[in-house]
CSV table of C-alpha atoms and ligand atoms in Angstrom, one decimal:
chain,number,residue,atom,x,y,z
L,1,UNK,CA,-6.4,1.8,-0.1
L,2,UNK,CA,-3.4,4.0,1.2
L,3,UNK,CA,-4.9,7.3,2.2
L,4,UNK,CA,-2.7,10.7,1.8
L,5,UNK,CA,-4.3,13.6,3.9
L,6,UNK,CA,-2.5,16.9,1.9
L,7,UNK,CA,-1.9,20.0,3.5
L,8,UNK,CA,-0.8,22.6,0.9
L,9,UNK,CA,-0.7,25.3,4.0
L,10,UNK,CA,1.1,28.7,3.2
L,11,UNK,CA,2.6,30.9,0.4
L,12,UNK,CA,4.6,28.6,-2.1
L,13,UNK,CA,3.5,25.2,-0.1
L,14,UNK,CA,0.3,25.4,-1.9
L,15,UNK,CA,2.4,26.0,-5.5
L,16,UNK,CA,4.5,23.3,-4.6
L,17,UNK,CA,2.1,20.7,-3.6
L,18,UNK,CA,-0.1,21.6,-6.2
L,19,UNK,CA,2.7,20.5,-8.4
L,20,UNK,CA,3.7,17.7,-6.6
L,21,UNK,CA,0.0,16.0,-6.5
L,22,UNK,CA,0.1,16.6,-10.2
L,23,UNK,CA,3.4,13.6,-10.3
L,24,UNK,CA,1.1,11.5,-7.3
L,25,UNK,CA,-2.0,11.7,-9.6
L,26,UNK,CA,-0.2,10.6,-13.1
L,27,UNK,CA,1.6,7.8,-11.1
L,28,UNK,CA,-1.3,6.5,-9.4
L,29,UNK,CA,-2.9,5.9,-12.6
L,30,UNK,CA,-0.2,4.5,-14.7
L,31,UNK,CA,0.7,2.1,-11.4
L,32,UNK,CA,-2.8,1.3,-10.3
L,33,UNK,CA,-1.5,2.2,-6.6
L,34,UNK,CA,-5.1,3.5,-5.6
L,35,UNK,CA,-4.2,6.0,-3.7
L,36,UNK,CA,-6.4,8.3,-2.1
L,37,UNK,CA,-5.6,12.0,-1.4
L,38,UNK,CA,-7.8,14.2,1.3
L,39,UNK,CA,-6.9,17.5,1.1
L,40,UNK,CA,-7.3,19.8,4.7
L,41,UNK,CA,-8.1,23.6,4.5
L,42,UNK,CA,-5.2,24.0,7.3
L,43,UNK,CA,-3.0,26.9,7.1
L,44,UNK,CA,-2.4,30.7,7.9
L,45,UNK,CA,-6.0,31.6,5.9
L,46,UNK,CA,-8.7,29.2,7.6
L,47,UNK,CA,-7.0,30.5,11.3
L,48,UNK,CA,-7.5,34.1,10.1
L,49,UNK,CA,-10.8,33.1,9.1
L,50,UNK,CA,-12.0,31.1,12.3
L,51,UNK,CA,-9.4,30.8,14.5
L,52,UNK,CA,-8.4,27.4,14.0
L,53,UNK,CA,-4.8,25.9,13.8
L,54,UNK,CA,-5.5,22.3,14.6
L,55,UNK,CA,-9.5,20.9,14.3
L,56,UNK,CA,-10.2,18.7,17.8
L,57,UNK,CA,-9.7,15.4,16.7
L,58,UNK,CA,-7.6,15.4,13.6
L,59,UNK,CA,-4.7,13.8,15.0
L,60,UNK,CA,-7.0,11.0,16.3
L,61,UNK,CA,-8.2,10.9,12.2
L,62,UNK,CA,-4.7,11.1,11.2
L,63,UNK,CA,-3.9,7.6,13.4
L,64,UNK,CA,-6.6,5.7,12.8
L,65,UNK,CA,-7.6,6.2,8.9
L,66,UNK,CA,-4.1,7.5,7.3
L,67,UNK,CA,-0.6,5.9,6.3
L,68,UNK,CA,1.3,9.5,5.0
L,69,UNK,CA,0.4,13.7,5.5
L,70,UNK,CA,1.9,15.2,2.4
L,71,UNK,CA,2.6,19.2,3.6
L,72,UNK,CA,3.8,22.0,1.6
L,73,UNK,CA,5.3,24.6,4.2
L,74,UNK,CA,3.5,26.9,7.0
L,75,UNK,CA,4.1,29.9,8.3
L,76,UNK,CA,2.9,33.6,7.2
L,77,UNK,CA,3.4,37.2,7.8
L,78,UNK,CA,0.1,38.0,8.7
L,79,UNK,CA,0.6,35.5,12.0
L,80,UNK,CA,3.6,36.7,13.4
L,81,UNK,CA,3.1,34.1,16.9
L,82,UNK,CA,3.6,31.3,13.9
L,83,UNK,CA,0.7,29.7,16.2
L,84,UNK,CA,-1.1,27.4,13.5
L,85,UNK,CA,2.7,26.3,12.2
L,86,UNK,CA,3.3,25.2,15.8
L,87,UNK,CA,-0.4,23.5,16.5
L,88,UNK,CA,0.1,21.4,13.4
L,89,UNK,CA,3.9,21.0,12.5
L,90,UNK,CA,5.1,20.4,15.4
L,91,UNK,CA,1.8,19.5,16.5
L,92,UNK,CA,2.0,16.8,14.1
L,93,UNK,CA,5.7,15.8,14.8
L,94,UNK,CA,5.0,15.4,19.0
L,95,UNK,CA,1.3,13.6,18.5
L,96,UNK,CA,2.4,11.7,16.1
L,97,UNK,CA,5.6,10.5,17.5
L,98,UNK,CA,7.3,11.0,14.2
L,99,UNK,CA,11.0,10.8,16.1
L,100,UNK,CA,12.8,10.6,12.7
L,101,UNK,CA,13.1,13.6,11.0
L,102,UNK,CA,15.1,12.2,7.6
L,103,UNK,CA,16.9,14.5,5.4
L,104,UNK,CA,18.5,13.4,2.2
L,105,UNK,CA,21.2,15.9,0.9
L,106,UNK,CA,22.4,14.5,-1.9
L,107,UNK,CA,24.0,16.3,-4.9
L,108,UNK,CA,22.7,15.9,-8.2
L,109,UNK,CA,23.9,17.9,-10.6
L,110,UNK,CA,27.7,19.4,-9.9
L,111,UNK,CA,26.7,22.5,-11.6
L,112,UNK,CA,24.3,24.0,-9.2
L,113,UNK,CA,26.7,22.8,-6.2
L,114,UNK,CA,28.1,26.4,-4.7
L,115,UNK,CA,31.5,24.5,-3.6
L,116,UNK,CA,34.2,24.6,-6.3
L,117,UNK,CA,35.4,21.2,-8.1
L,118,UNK,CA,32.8,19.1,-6.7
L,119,UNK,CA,31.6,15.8,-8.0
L,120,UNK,CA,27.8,14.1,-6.7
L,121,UNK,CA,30.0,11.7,-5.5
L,122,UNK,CA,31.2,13.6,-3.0
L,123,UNK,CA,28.1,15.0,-1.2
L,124,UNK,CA,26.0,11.9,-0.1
L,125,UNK,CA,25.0,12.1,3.1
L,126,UNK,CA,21.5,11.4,5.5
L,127,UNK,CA,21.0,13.5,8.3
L,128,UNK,CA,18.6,11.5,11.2
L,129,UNK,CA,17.4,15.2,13.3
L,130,UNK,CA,15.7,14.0,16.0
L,131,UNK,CA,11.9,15.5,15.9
L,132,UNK,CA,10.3,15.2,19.3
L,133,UNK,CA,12.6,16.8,21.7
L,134,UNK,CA,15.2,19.0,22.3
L,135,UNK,CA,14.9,22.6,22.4
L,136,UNK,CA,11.4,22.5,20.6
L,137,UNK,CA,9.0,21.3,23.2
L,138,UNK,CA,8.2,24.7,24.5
L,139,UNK,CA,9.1,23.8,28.3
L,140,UNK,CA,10.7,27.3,29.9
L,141,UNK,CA,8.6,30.3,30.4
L,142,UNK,CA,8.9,33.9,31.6
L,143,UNK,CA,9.2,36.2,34.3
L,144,UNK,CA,8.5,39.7,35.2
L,145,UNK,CA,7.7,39.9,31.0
L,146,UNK,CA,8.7,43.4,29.2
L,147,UNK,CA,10.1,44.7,32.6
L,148,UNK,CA,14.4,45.2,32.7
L,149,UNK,CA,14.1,42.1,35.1
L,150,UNK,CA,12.9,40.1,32.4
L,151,UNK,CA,13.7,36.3,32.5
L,152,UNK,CA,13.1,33.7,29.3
L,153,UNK,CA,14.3,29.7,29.8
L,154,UNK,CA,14.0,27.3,27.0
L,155,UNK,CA,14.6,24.2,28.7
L,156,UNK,CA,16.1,21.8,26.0
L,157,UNK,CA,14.7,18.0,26.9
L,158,UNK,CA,17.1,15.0,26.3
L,159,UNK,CA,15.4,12.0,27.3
L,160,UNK,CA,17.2,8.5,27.2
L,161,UNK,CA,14.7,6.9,25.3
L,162,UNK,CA,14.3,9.9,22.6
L,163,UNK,CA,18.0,10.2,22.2
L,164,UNK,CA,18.6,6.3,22.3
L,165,UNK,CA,16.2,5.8,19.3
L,166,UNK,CA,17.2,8.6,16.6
L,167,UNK,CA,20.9,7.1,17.5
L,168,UNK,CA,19.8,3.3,16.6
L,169,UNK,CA,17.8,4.4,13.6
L,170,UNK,CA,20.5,5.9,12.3
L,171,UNK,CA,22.9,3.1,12.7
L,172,UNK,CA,19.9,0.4,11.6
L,173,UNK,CA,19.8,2.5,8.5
L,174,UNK,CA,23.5,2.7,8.0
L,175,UNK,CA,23.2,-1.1,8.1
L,176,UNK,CA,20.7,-1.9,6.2
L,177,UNK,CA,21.7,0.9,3.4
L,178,UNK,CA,25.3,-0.5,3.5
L,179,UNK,CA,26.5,3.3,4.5
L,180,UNK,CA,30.2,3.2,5.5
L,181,UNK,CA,29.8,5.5,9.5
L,182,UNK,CA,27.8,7.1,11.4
L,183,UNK,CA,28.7,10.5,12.7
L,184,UNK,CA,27.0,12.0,15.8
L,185,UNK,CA,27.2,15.7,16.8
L,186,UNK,CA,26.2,17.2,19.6
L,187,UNK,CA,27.4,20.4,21.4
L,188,UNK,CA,28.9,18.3,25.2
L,189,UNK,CA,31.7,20.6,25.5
L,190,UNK,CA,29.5,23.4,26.4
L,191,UNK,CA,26.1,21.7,27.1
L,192,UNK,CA,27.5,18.9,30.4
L,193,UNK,CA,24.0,17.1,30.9
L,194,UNK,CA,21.9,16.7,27.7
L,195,UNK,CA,24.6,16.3,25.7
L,196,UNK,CA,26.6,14.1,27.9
L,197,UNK,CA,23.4,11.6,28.0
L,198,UNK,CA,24.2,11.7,24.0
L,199,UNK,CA,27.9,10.7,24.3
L,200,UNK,CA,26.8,7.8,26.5
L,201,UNK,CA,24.0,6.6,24.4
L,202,UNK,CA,26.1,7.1,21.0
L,203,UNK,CA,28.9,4.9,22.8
L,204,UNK,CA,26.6,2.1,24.0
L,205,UNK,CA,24.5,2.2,20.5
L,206,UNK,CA,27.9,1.9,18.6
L,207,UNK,CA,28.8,-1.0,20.1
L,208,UNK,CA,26.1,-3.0,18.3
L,209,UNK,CA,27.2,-2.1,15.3
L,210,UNK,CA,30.8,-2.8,14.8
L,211,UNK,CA,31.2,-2.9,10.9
L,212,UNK,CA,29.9,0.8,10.9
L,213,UNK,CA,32.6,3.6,11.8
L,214,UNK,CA,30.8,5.7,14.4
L,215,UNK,CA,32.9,9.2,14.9
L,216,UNK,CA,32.0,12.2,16.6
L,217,UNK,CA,31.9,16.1,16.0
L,218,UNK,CA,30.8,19.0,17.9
L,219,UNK,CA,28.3,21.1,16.4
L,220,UNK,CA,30.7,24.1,15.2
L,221,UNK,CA,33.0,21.6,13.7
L,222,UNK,CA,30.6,19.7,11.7
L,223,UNK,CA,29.3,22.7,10.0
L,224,UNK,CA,32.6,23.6,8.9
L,225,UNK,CA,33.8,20.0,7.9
L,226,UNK,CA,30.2,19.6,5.5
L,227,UNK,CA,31.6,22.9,3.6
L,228,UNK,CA,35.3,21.9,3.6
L,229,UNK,CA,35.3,18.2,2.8
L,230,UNK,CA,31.4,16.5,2.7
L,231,UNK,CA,33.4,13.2,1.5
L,232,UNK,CA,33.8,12.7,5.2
L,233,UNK,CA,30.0,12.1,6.0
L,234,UNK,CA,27.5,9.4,5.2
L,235,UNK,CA,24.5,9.2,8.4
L,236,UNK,CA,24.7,12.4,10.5
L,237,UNK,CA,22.6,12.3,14.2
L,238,UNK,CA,21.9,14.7,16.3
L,239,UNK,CA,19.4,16.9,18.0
L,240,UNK,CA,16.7,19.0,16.5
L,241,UNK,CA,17.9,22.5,16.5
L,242,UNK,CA,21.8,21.5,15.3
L,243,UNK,CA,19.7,19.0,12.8
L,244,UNK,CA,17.3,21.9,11.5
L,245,UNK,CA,20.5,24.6,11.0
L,246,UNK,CA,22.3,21.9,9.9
L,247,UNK,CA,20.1,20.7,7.0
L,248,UNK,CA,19.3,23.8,5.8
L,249,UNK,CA,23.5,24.2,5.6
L,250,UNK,CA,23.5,21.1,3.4
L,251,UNK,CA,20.5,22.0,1.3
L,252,UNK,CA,23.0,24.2,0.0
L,253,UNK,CA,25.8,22.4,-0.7
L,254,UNK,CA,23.2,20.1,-2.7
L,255,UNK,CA,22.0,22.8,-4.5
L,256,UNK,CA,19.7,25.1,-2.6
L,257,UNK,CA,16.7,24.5,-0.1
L,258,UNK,CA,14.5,24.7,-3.7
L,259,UNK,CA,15.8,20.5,-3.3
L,260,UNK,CA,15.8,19.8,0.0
L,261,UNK,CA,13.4,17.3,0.9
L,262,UNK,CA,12.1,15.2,4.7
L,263,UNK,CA,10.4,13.3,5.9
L,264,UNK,CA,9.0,13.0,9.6
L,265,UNK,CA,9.0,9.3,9.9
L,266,UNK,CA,7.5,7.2,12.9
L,267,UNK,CA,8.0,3.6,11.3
L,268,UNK,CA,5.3,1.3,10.8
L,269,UNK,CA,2.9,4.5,11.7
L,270,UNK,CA,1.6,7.7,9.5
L,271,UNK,CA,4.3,9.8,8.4
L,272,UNK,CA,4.3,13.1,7.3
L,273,UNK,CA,6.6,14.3,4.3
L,274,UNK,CA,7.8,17.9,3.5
L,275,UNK,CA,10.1,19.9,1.6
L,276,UNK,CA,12.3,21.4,4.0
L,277,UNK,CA,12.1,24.8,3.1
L,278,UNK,CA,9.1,27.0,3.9
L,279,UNK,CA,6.1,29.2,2.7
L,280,UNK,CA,8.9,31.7,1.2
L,281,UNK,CA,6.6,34.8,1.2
L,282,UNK,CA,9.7,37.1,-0.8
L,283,UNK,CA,8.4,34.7,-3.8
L,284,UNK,CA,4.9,33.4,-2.9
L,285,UNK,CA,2.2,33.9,-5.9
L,286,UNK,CA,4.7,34.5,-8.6
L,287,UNK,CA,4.6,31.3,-10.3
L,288,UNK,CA,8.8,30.6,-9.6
L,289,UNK,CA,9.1,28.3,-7.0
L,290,UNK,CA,10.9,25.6,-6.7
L,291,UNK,CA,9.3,22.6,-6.8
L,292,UNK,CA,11.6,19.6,-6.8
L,293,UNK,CA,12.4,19.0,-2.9
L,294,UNK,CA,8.7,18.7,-2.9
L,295,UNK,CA,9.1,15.9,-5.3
L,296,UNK,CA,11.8,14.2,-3.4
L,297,UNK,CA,9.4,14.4,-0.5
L,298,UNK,CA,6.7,12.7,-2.4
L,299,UNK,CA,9.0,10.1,-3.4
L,300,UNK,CA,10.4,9.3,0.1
L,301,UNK,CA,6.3,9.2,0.8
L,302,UNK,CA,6.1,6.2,-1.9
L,303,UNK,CA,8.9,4.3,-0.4
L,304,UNK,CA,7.1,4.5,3.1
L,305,UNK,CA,4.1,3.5,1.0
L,306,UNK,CA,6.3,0.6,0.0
L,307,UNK,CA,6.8,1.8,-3.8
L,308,UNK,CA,10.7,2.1,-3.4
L,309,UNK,CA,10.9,1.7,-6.7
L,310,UNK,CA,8.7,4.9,-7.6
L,311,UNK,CA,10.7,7.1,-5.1
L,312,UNK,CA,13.9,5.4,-7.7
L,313,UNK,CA,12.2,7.0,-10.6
L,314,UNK,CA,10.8,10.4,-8.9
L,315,UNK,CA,14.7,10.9,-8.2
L,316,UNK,CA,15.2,10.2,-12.1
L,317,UNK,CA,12.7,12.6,-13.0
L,318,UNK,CA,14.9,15.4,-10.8
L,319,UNK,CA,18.0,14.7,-12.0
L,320,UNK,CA,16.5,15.0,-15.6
L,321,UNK,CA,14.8,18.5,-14.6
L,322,UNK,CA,18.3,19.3,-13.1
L,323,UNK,CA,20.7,18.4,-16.0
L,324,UNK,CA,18.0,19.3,-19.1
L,325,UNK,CA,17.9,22.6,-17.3
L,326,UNK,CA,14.5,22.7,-16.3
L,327,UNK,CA,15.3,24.8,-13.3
L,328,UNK,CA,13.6,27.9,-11.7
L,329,UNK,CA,14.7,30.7,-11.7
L,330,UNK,CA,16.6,30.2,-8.4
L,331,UNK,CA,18.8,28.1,-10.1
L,332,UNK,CA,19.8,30.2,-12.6
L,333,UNK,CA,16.9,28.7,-14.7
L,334,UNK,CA,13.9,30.3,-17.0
L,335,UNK,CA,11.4,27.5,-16.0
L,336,UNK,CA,8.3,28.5,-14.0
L,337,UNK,CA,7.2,25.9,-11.2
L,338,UNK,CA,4.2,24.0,-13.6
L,339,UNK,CA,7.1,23.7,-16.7
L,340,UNK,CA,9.9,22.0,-14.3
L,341,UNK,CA,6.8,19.6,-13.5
L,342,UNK,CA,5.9,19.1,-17.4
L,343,UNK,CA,9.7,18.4,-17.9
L,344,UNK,CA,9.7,15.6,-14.9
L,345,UNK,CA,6.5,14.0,-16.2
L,346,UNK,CA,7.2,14.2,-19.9
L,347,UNK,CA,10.3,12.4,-18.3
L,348,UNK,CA,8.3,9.8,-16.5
L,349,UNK,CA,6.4,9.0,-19.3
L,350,UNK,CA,8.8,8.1,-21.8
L,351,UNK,CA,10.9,6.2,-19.4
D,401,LIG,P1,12.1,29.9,3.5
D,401,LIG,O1,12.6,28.5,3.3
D,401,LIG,O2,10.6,30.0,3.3
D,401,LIG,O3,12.8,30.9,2.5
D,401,LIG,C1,14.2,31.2,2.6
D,401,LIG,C2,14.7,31.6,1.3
D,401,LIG,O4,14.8,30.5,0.3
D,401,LIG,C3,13.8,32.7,0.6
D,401,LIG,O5,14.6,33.6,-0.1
D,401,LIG,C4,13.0,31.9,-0.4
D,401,LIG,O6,12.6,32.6,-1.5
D,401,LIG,C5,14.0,30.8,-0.8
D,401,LIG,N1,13.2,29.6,-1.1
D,401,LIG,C6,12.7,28.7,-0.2
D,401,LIG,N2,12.1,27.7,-0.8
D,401,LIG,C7,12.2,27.9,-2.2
D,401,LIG,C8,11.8,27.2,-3.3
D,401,LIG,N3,11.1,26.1,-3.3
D,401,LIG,N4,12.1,27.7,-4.5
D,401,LIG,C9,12.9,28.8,-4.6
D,401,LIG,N5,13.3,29.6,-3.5
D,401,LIG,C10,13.0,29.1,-2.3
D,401,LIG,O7,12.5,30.4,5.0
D,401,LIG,P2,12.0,31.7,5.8
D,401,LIG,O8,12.0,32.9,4.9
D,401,LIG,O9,12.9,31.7,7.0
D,401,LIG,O10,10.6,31.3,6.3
D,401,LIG,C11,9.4,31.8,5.7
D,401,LIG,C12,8.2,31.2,6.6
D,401,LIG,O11,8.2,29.8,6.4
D,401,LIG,C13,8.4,31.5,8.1
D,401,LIG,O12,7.1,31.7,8.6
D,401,LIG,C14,8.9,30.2,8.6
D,401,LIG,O13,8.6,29.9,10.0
D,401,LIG,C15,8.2,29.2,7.7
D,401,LIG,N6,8.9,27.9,7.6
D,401,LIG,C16,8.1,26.8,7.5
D,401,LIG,C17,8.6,25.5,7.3
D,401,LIG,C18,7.7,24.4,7.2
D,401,LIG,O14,6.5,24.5,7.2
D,401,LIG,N7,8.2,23.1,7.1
D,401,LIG,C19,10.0,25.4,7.1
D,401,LIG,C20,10.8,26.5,7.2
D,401,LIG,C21,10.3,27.8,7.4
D,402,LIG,C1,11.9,23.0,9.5
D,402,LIG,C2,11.4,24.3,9.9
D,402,LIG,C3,10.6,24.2,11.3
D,402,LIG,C4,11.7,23.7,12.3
D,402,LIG,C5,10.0,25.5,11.7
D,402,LIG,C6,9.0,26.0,10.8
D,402,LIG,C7,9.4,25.4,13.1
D,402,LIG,O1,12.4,25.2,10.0
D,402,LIG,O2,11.0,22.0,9.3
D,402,LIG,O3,13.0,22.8,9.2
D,402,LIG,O4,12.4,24.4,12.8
D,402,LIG,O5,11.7,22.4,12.5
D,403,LIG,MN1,14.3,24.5,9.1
């Protein structure tokens, strides 16, 4: 019995997730997958309430009796640190080992695409952000705090085996997905030693995998070359912050982070999958949010379940919402969040 342990968290991740079990529950009874959902009062609320982020032995739980964490989004106004998003986001990304974080930005629906003349065609592309590194471990500190001497360092950790093995996934998956390249991005004009560690890696990496055109970009250059001509990519790599600014760059150019989904993917081991937005405070309670990247989401959680298939139709039932017009307000649409997921499962029932 595949167990799902759901964390709805903050603002619109509960909406979203709410909506999203509502697609997990009808397709678990029309499939027969028996699935089994735990939901986990984690979030911004229970640490106001008792002051925890992360309950002692929850990642232990998550390893030993869970294949998938299904989260909404975390992060709310009333915790300004952001503590309890770091204890179990990116708590859950470095415990877990989930090195892959996998973004999708795909376009569905031209109309909702904010560059002109642009077909779905045209803006396919997988980003593979590496999720356990980088700039994101916390290693740096400070001296002589709120003084004019003040000193922060953020130390940003490249390791050889963390770098070699977001660079091979992403050219295993351009294999195995028949994508044409791979292009890697990194920032080694400015940044000589992380970075350069990434060149040497990408080059070695490449060389196993000759059918697959493996180009380069810096940073800068690949955020301007996903606006002026997205044709050009197909797997993207790099690092975790470039990944996380970049994805949020092509949520837009696929229509807006309301359908941007991830997941955080350690193969063969639970994964957790998320929308890639977050809690969205400006619009949390009000009924309107978006809840289609948190479909996707749930559909890359069934392929890792094995249901491939199911993720096939999930992505059906979006492109429906999208072209019926079953859009939130967001989108230029009248729907509120619970009628976009009528609309996808009156869709997946009649299929
Ligand atoms: P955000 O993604 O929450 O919101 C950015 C903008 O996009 C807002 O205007 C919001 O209304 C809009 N938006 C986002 N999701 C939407 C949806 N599904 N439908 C319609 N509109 C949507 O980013 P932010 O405002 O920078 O962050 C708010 C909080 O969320 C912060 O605490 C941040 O740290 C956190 N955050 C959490 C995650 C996560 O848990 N994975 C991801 C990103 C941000
Ligand atoms: C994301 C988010 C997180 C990140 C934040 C909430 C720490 O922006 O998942 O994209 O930067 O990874
Ligand atoms: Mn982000």
């Amino acid at each position: 019995m595949p167990r799902i342990a759901v964390i709805p968290g903050d603002g619109i991740g509960r909406e979203v997730i709410t909506e999203g079990l509502r697609l997990l529950h009808a397709l678990n009874r029309w499939h027969g997958l028996d699935l089994h959902f735990e939901e986990l009062d984690l979030g911004a609320d229970r640490y106001l309430r008792d002051g925890t982020t992360m309950p002692p032995g929850l990642f232990d739980r998550f390893r030993a009796e869970f294949q998938a964490i299904f989260l909404g989004a975390l992060g709310d106004p009333r915790v300004p640190s952001n503590v309890h998003a770091k204890d179990i986001l990116l708590g859950s990304r470095f415990e877990l080992d989930l090195y892959i974080n996998l973004r999708p930005i795909q376009l569905l629906d031209s109309r909702y695409c904010p560059l002109k003349d642009t077909e779905p065609s045209q803006v396919d592309m997988v980003v593979f952000r590496e999720n356990t590194e980088g700039l994101y471990t916390g290693i740096g500190g400070q001296f002589k705090r709120g003084t004019d001497d003040e000193v922060a360092l953020e130390t940003e950790m490249n390791t050889r085996k963390g770098v070699e093995r977001i660079i091979r996934a992403a050219f295993a998956y351009a294999r195995q997905s028949g994508r044409k390249s791979v292009c890697m991005s990194d920032k080694a004009n400015a940044m000589r030693h992380g970075h350069d560690l990434w060149q040497r890696v990408f080059k070695q990496v490449q060389a196993e995998y000759p059918e697959i055109e493996a180009f380069h970009l810096y940073v800068d250059v690949l955020a301007m070359e996903m606006v002026r001509k997205p044709s050009r990519f197909s797997v993207i790599v790099t690092n975790n912050l470039f990944g996380d600014i970049v994805t949020d760059l092509g949520a837009q150019i696929q229509g807006g982070i309301g359908l941007a989904a991830s997941g955080n993917i350690h193969p063969g081991r639970v994964s957790l999958f998320e929308p890639v937005h977050g809690s969205a405070p400006d619009i949390a309670g009000k009924g309107i949010a978006n809840p289609l990247a948190t479909f996707l989401s749930a559909g890359m959680m069934l392929s890792h379940l094995g249901h491939s298939g199911l993720e096939a139709r999930l992505r059906d039932a979006v492109q429906f919402c999208l072209n019926r017009g079953y859009v939130t307000p967001e989108l230029g649409g009248k729907s509120r969040t619970h009628e976009v997921t009528d609309a996808a499962l009156t869709f997946l029932e009649n299929q």
